[in-house]
């Protein structure tokens, strides 16, 4: 199976060469047969990569420990469920997984647009095949997962040396979320290749109009959605598994996943400027390019050893390949831009500061500043070494100081932007749209202070959260009221109809609301409490309103690990609430221990209990308990964001034609021909700015 | 044109404000990386900075004392005695031979007082290198087989 896999990848590499070469020839000669054959080569590349990945998966599931990679990342006692994520738990496998996911995207794109857009698709095919080519070079020649163990036997001949058992999967990864987090994040990273390919293709081929924007909108949203899920799952994994009571630590690898998300978010907003007003063409192209570069950078940061991180892969020579690829990409994009920049000229100028356009401009500016801040903070050691000769790193205070105000400003724009009109907004309409939501937000902020949430940032955040929520609700209410008046259905079903008629707009509002929930969750951070104590059975710890009674310890033996478990009875005001069971596990296959945190989560707060091991002095068990307010809102917000994105991905429901009686014709126009009724597409209602 | 100027002023204010915040944040939290070999060569004000030092935990050197954990970090053939005085429990990955990053101050007596210890069990994704792995070696050098 290993031979099959490696040959599949080698053949994929050859097909890729043909897809690129044939594609370029097809672009030059414009011969339909050549275009078709280059596209078919693209299909073949994808199918062969799937086969390659499939055979690696097979090797894992069948415990083939003659394979170096399988043996390093799996063992016989590992639950079958975890043998699948083990495939991408190491350098080689994760790179093949990148290729695999990219192939799914590329295949879908080539298949969806087969026979369409003959001016554009050959370029797209060449770009996607080139990106695949880079990863296939890594998969085949630099970091092949299909290496075998061999030992010199009699006469110096090498023999296959099968291992009895593997070294096992890192215990930190033996957690259900870890099986979904990497695929989600990688789907995000790889997905941004598609808008990149279309943008570069449109630029290279001077493809007229905003067509490429329309074509890539959904693909960008899919990638963005996966990236969001990936980031949140990563945060949740860090929270639930690492046992430090937090979910985000501004680690270089976390930052790497956040940066393309920031530019991707900026892009999703600024495309609307291009669609509606023909503005920001250059900006959009470069946003897409940068997002792709940041994805490659993100993938390479974990592998090159350029920055120190708890997450990073072992330092390896693979970093140079990524840097070279990044430089090539930047040069190609720059040349394409310089050669064809006249094609990106803007149609319109900014008319007013109080307009939808300017809110988008500020949104983009601020997201980009956030991205630059995160990037420079992440690369600080590299930059400072280059500039001043000493390697300096910056910590969370740097990131928080910059990004907290940015986040709040973004939240403000989230409320304001959608209600501003294109071109220019009158102060009167601003007063009408923003008056009540602002009052509502202020009431919320006062309540928050009254309930003891005293922190300036939190107060502002609560105020803005209330404001955004109310603007979103008022948008839904206004639209539904119009439909409700017309159709007689109740407000809720009208709201559902409204959403289905313009999924992009109202799905977007739902995403905004999800972001509000996430911000509310973040507001809890300044009020976190924790306490650490050496506890014996019978000991009691008080934390906030809770009292923790340690009852006993027991041990458990599983095939893959042994565990020690504390039983803690939690009560509040003398009433027993629940039992919590924090655990420590020991995995003999790689001699590592892991923490299983016990979390009791409510909307108000999380009680988070870690069994931190035994005290070295007294050999008494140490219990570390945290009280983290509002954390659940973050995960809830994440679910809402994903739901909103899915809504926005749905096609708009077909326009329904309704007959609207025409107003009585005035005598002055009696001579003119009148039409008894006008037909109005219902999907265009309500008619406010979109 | 006028609107453009207004936008430029607004953007300027935002960027300048955030740059100031970034500068303050950087000053507050900056930490200097040094190798174990470099530490004894530092003089003067450089000694008062916060440092981050990476190395491997010397086998058998971890000693739990009351209120602190002592161990020796080795790298580039040099050794550095470290006392961890932080309140957080040491990470699970912290053990003999682990690749480790400590943050704190360097004392004049040559001891490093760490407030934070990150142990990189190679990585989140890499299986830890096991000592005395079964006899055979991978047929070609793979990153996994690299010893730290």
Tab-separated table of C-alpha atoms in Angstrom, chain A residues 509-684:
chain	number	residue	atom	x	y	z
A	509	UNK	CA	-26.563	40.235	10.197
A	510	UNK	CA	-26.772	36.873	11.924
A	511	UNK	CA	-22.974	36.597	11.679
A	512	UNK	CA	-22.708	40.065	13.204
A	513	UNK	CA	-24.952	38.997	16.050
A	514	UNK	CA	-22.755	35.938	16.587
A	515	UNK	CA	-19.740	38.220	16.821
A	516	UNK	CA	-21.584	40.245	19.473
A	517	UNK	CA	-22.058	37.064	21.524
A	518	UNK	CA	-18.341	36.317	21.184
A	519	UNK	CA	-17.491	39.822	22.388
A	520	UNK	CA	-19.786	39.394	25.388
A	521	UNK	CA	-17.916	36.193	26.168
A	522	UNK	CA	-14.589	38.009	25.964
A	523	UNK	CA	-15.900	40.586	28.439
A	524	UNK	CA	-15.687	37.992	31.208
A	525	UNK	CA	-11.886	37.811	31.022
A	526	UNK	CA	-11.055	40.668	33.440
A	527	UNK	CA	-13.173	38.992	36.109
A	528	UNK	CA	-11.562	35.542	36.043
A	529	UNK	CA	-10.680	34.098	39.441
A	530	UNK	CA	-8.578	31.097	40.325
A	531	UNK	CA	-7.303	29.282	43.361
A	532	UNK	CA	-4.825	26.500	43.858
A	533	UNK	CA	-4.719	24.258	46.909
A	534	UNK	CA	-3.196	21.062	48.175
A	535	UNK	CA	-6.163	18.918	49.058
A	536	UNK	CA	-6.686	15.585	50.761
A	537	UNK	CA	-9.971	13.714	50.880
A	538	UNK	CA	-12.154	15.792	53.155
A	539	UNK	CA	-10.501	19.125	52.288
A	540	UNK	CA	-12.663	22.056	51.265
A	541	UNK	CA	-11.935	24.929	48.882
A	542	UNK	CA	-14.117	28.011	48.491
A	543	UNK	CA	-14.121	29.844	45.171
A	544	UNK	CA	-16.663	32.576	44.483
A	545	UNK	CA	-20.108	31.246	45.383
A	546	UNK	CA	-18.956	27.606	45.158
A	547	UNK	CA	-17.517	25.269	47.720
A	548	UNK	CA	-15.505	22.298	46.514
A	549	UNK	CA	-15.332	19.217	48.734
A	550	UNK	CA	-12.703	16.722	47.732
A	551	UNK	CA	-14.158	13.301	48.387
A	552	UNK	CA	-11.737	10.684	47.175
A	553	UNK	CA	-9.287	9.535	44.531
A	554	UNK	CA	-9.469	6.481	42.366
A	555	UNK	CA	-7.457	5.007	39.562
A	556	UNK	CA	-8.536	3.528	36.297
A	557	UNK	CA	-6.723	1.364	33.778
A	558	UNK	CA	-7.478	1.695	30.064
A	559	UNK	CA	-5.671	-0.086	27.228
A	560	UNK	CA	-3.916	3.100	26.104
A	561	UNK	CA	-3.511	4.953	29.396
A	562	UNK	CA	-3.914	4.806	33.136
A	563	UNK	CA	-5.605	7.586	35.008
A	564	UNK	CA	-5.913	9.010	38.462
A	565	UNK	CA	-9.208	10.728	39.169
A	566	UNK	CA	-10.381	13.081	41.874
A	567	UNK	CA	-14.033	13.145	42.895
A	568	UNK	CA	-15.162	16.598	43.918
A	569	UNK	CA	-18.556	17.492	45.276
A	570	UNK	CA	-19.494	21.065	44.416
A	571	UNK	CA	-22.045	22.922	46.418
A	572	UNK	CA	-23.441	26.382	46.460
A	573	UNK	CA	-25.090	27.940	49.506
A	574	UNK	CA	-25.063	24.561	51.265
A	575	UNK	CA	-26.893	22.800	48.426
A	576	UNK	CA	-25.040	20.085	46.549
A	577	UNK	CA	-24.926	21.000	42.852
A	578	UNK	CA	-22.892	18.380	41.071
A	579	UNK	CA	-19.880	16.100	41.064
A	580	UNK	CA	-16.762	16.954	39.078
A	581	UNK	CA	-14.080	14.455	38.099
A	582	UNK	CA	-10.797	16.069	37.025
A	583	UNK	CA	-8.268	13.478	35.862
A	584	UNK	CA	-4.626	12.996	35.166
A	585	UNK	CA	-3.762	10.425	32.580
A	586	UNK	CA	-0.516	8.644	31.932
A	587	UNK	CA	0.210	7.247	28.495
A	588	UNK	CA	2.860	4.514	28.701
A	589	UNK	CA	3.538	4.330	24.950
A	590	UNK	CA	5.199	7.744	24.878
A	591	UNK	CA	5.709	8.174	28.628
A	592	UNK	CA	3.649	11.307	28.811
A	593	UNK	CA	0.938	12.517	31.088
A	594	UNK	CA	-2.118	14.534	30.200
A	595	UNK	CA	-4.754	16.510	32.047
A	596	UNK	CA	-8.465	16.019	31.691
A	597	UNK	CA	-10.116	19.163	32.958
A	598	UNK	CA	-13.548	18.987	34.566
A	599	UNK	CA	-15.687	21.902	33.467
A	600	UNK	CA	-19.139	22.829	34.583
A	601	UNK	CA	-20.370	25.442	32.190
A	602	UNK	CA	-23.329	27.775	32.461
A	603	UNK	CA	-24.135	30.981	30.639
A	604	UNK	CA	-23.056	32.911	33.718
A	605	UNK	CA	-19.729	31.237	34.346
A	606	UNK	CA	-17.547	28.177	33.995
A	607	UNK	CA	-16.255	26.305	37.001
A	608	UNK	CA	-13.051	24.787	35.682
A	609	UNK	CA	-11.229	22.282	37.845
A	610	UNK	CA	-7.797	20.839	37.141
A	611	UNK	CA	-6.103	18.036	38.982
A	612	UNK	CA	-2.618	19.504	38.719
A	613	UNK	CA	-0.701	16.513	40.055
A	614	UNK	CA	0.886	15.887	43.415
A	615	UNK	CA	2.807	18.469	45.345
A	616	UNK	CA	6.522	17.657	45.308
A	617	UNK	CA	6.915	18.580	48.974
A	618	UNK	CA	4.019	16.859	50.651
A	619	UNK	CA	2.937	14.388	47.943
A	620	UNK	CA	-0.551	15.782	48.421
A	621	UNK	CA	-2.810	16.196	45.377
A	622	UNK	CA	-2.994	19.752	44.063
A	623	UNK	CA	-6.320	21.047	42.804
A	624	UNK	CA	-6.397	24.218	40.733
A	625	UNK	CA	-9.872	25.693	40.265
A	626	UNK	CA	-10.826	28.599	38.009
A	627	UNK	CA	-14.011	30.615	37.857
A	628	UNK	CA	-14.280	32.066	34.349
A	629	UNK	CA	-17.375	34.194	33.724
A	630	UNK	CA	-19.235	34.217	30.382
A	631	UNK	CA	-16.906	31.863	28.486
A	632	UNK	CA	-19.813	29.846	27.148
A	633	UNK	CA	-20.980	32.862	25.158
A	634	UNK	CA	-17.896	32.572	22.974
A	635	UNK	CA	-18.725	29.033	21.832
A	636	UNK	CA	-22.380	29.988	21.475
A	637	UNK	CA	-21.391	32.989	19.357
A	638	UNK	CA	-19.248	30.710	17.232
A	639	UNK	CA	-22.247	28.491	16.514
A	640	UNK	CA	-24.300	31.554	15.542
A	641	UNK	CA	-21.506	32.815	13.267
A	642	UNK	CA	-21.385	29.489	11.474
A	643	UNK	CA	-25.170	29.367	11.186
A	644	UNK	CA	-25.199	32.898	9.754
A	645	UNK	CA	-22.493	32.043	7.250
A	646	UNK	CA	-24.420	28.990	6.101
A	647	UNK	CA	-27.520	31.184	5.700
A	648	UNK	CA	-25.529	33.646	3.628
A	649	UNK	CA	-24.306	30.778	1.444
A	650	UNK	CA	-27.823	29.684	0.528
A	651	UNK	CA	-29.141	30.947	-2.785
A	652	UNK	CA	-31.762	33.692	-2.596
A	653	UNK	CA	-35.256	32.386	-2.984
A	654	UNK	CA	-36.689	33.019	-6.401
A	655	UNK	CA	-38.449	36.314	-6.834
A	656	UNK	CA	-42.193	35.972	-6.486
A	657	UNK	CA	-44.222	38.312	-8.632
A	658	UNK	CA	-47.060	40.069	-6.855
A	659	UNK	CA	-49.576	42.367	-8.379
A	660	UNK	CA	-49.574	45.802	-6.866
A	661	UNK	CA	-52.442	48.124	-7.758
A	662	UNK	CA	-51.109	51.229	-9.424
A	663	UNK	CA	-51.885	54.643	-7.963
A	664	UNK	CA	-54.715	56.496	-9.637
A	665	UNK	CA	-53.455	58.322	-12.639
A	666	UNK	CA	-53.630	62.061	-12.357
A	667	UNK	CA	-55.514	64.000	-15.003
A	668	UNK	CA	-52.290	65.533	-16.270
A	669	UNK	CA	-51.037	62.200	-17.509
A	670	UNK	CA	-54.384	60.791	-18.597
A	671	UNK	CA	-53.398	60.927	-22.182
A	672	UNK	CA	-50.490	58.595	-21.553
A	673	UNK	CA	-50.863	54.881	-21.809
A	674	UNK	CA	-51.341	53.428	-18.355
A	675	UNK	CA	-50.615	49.984	-17.194
A	676	UNK	CA	-53.212	48.519	-14.845
A	677	UNK	CA	-50.704	47.108	-12.449
A	678	UNK	CA	-46.985	46.994	-12.028
A	679	UNK	CA	-45.104	43.876	-11.254
A	680	UNK	CA	-42.722	44.066	-8.424
A	681	UNK	CA	-40.298	41.361	-7.590
A	682	UNK	CA	-40.965	40.579	-3.969
A	683	UNK	CA	-37.421	39.647	-3.383
A	684	UNK	CA	-36.480	43.249	-3.857
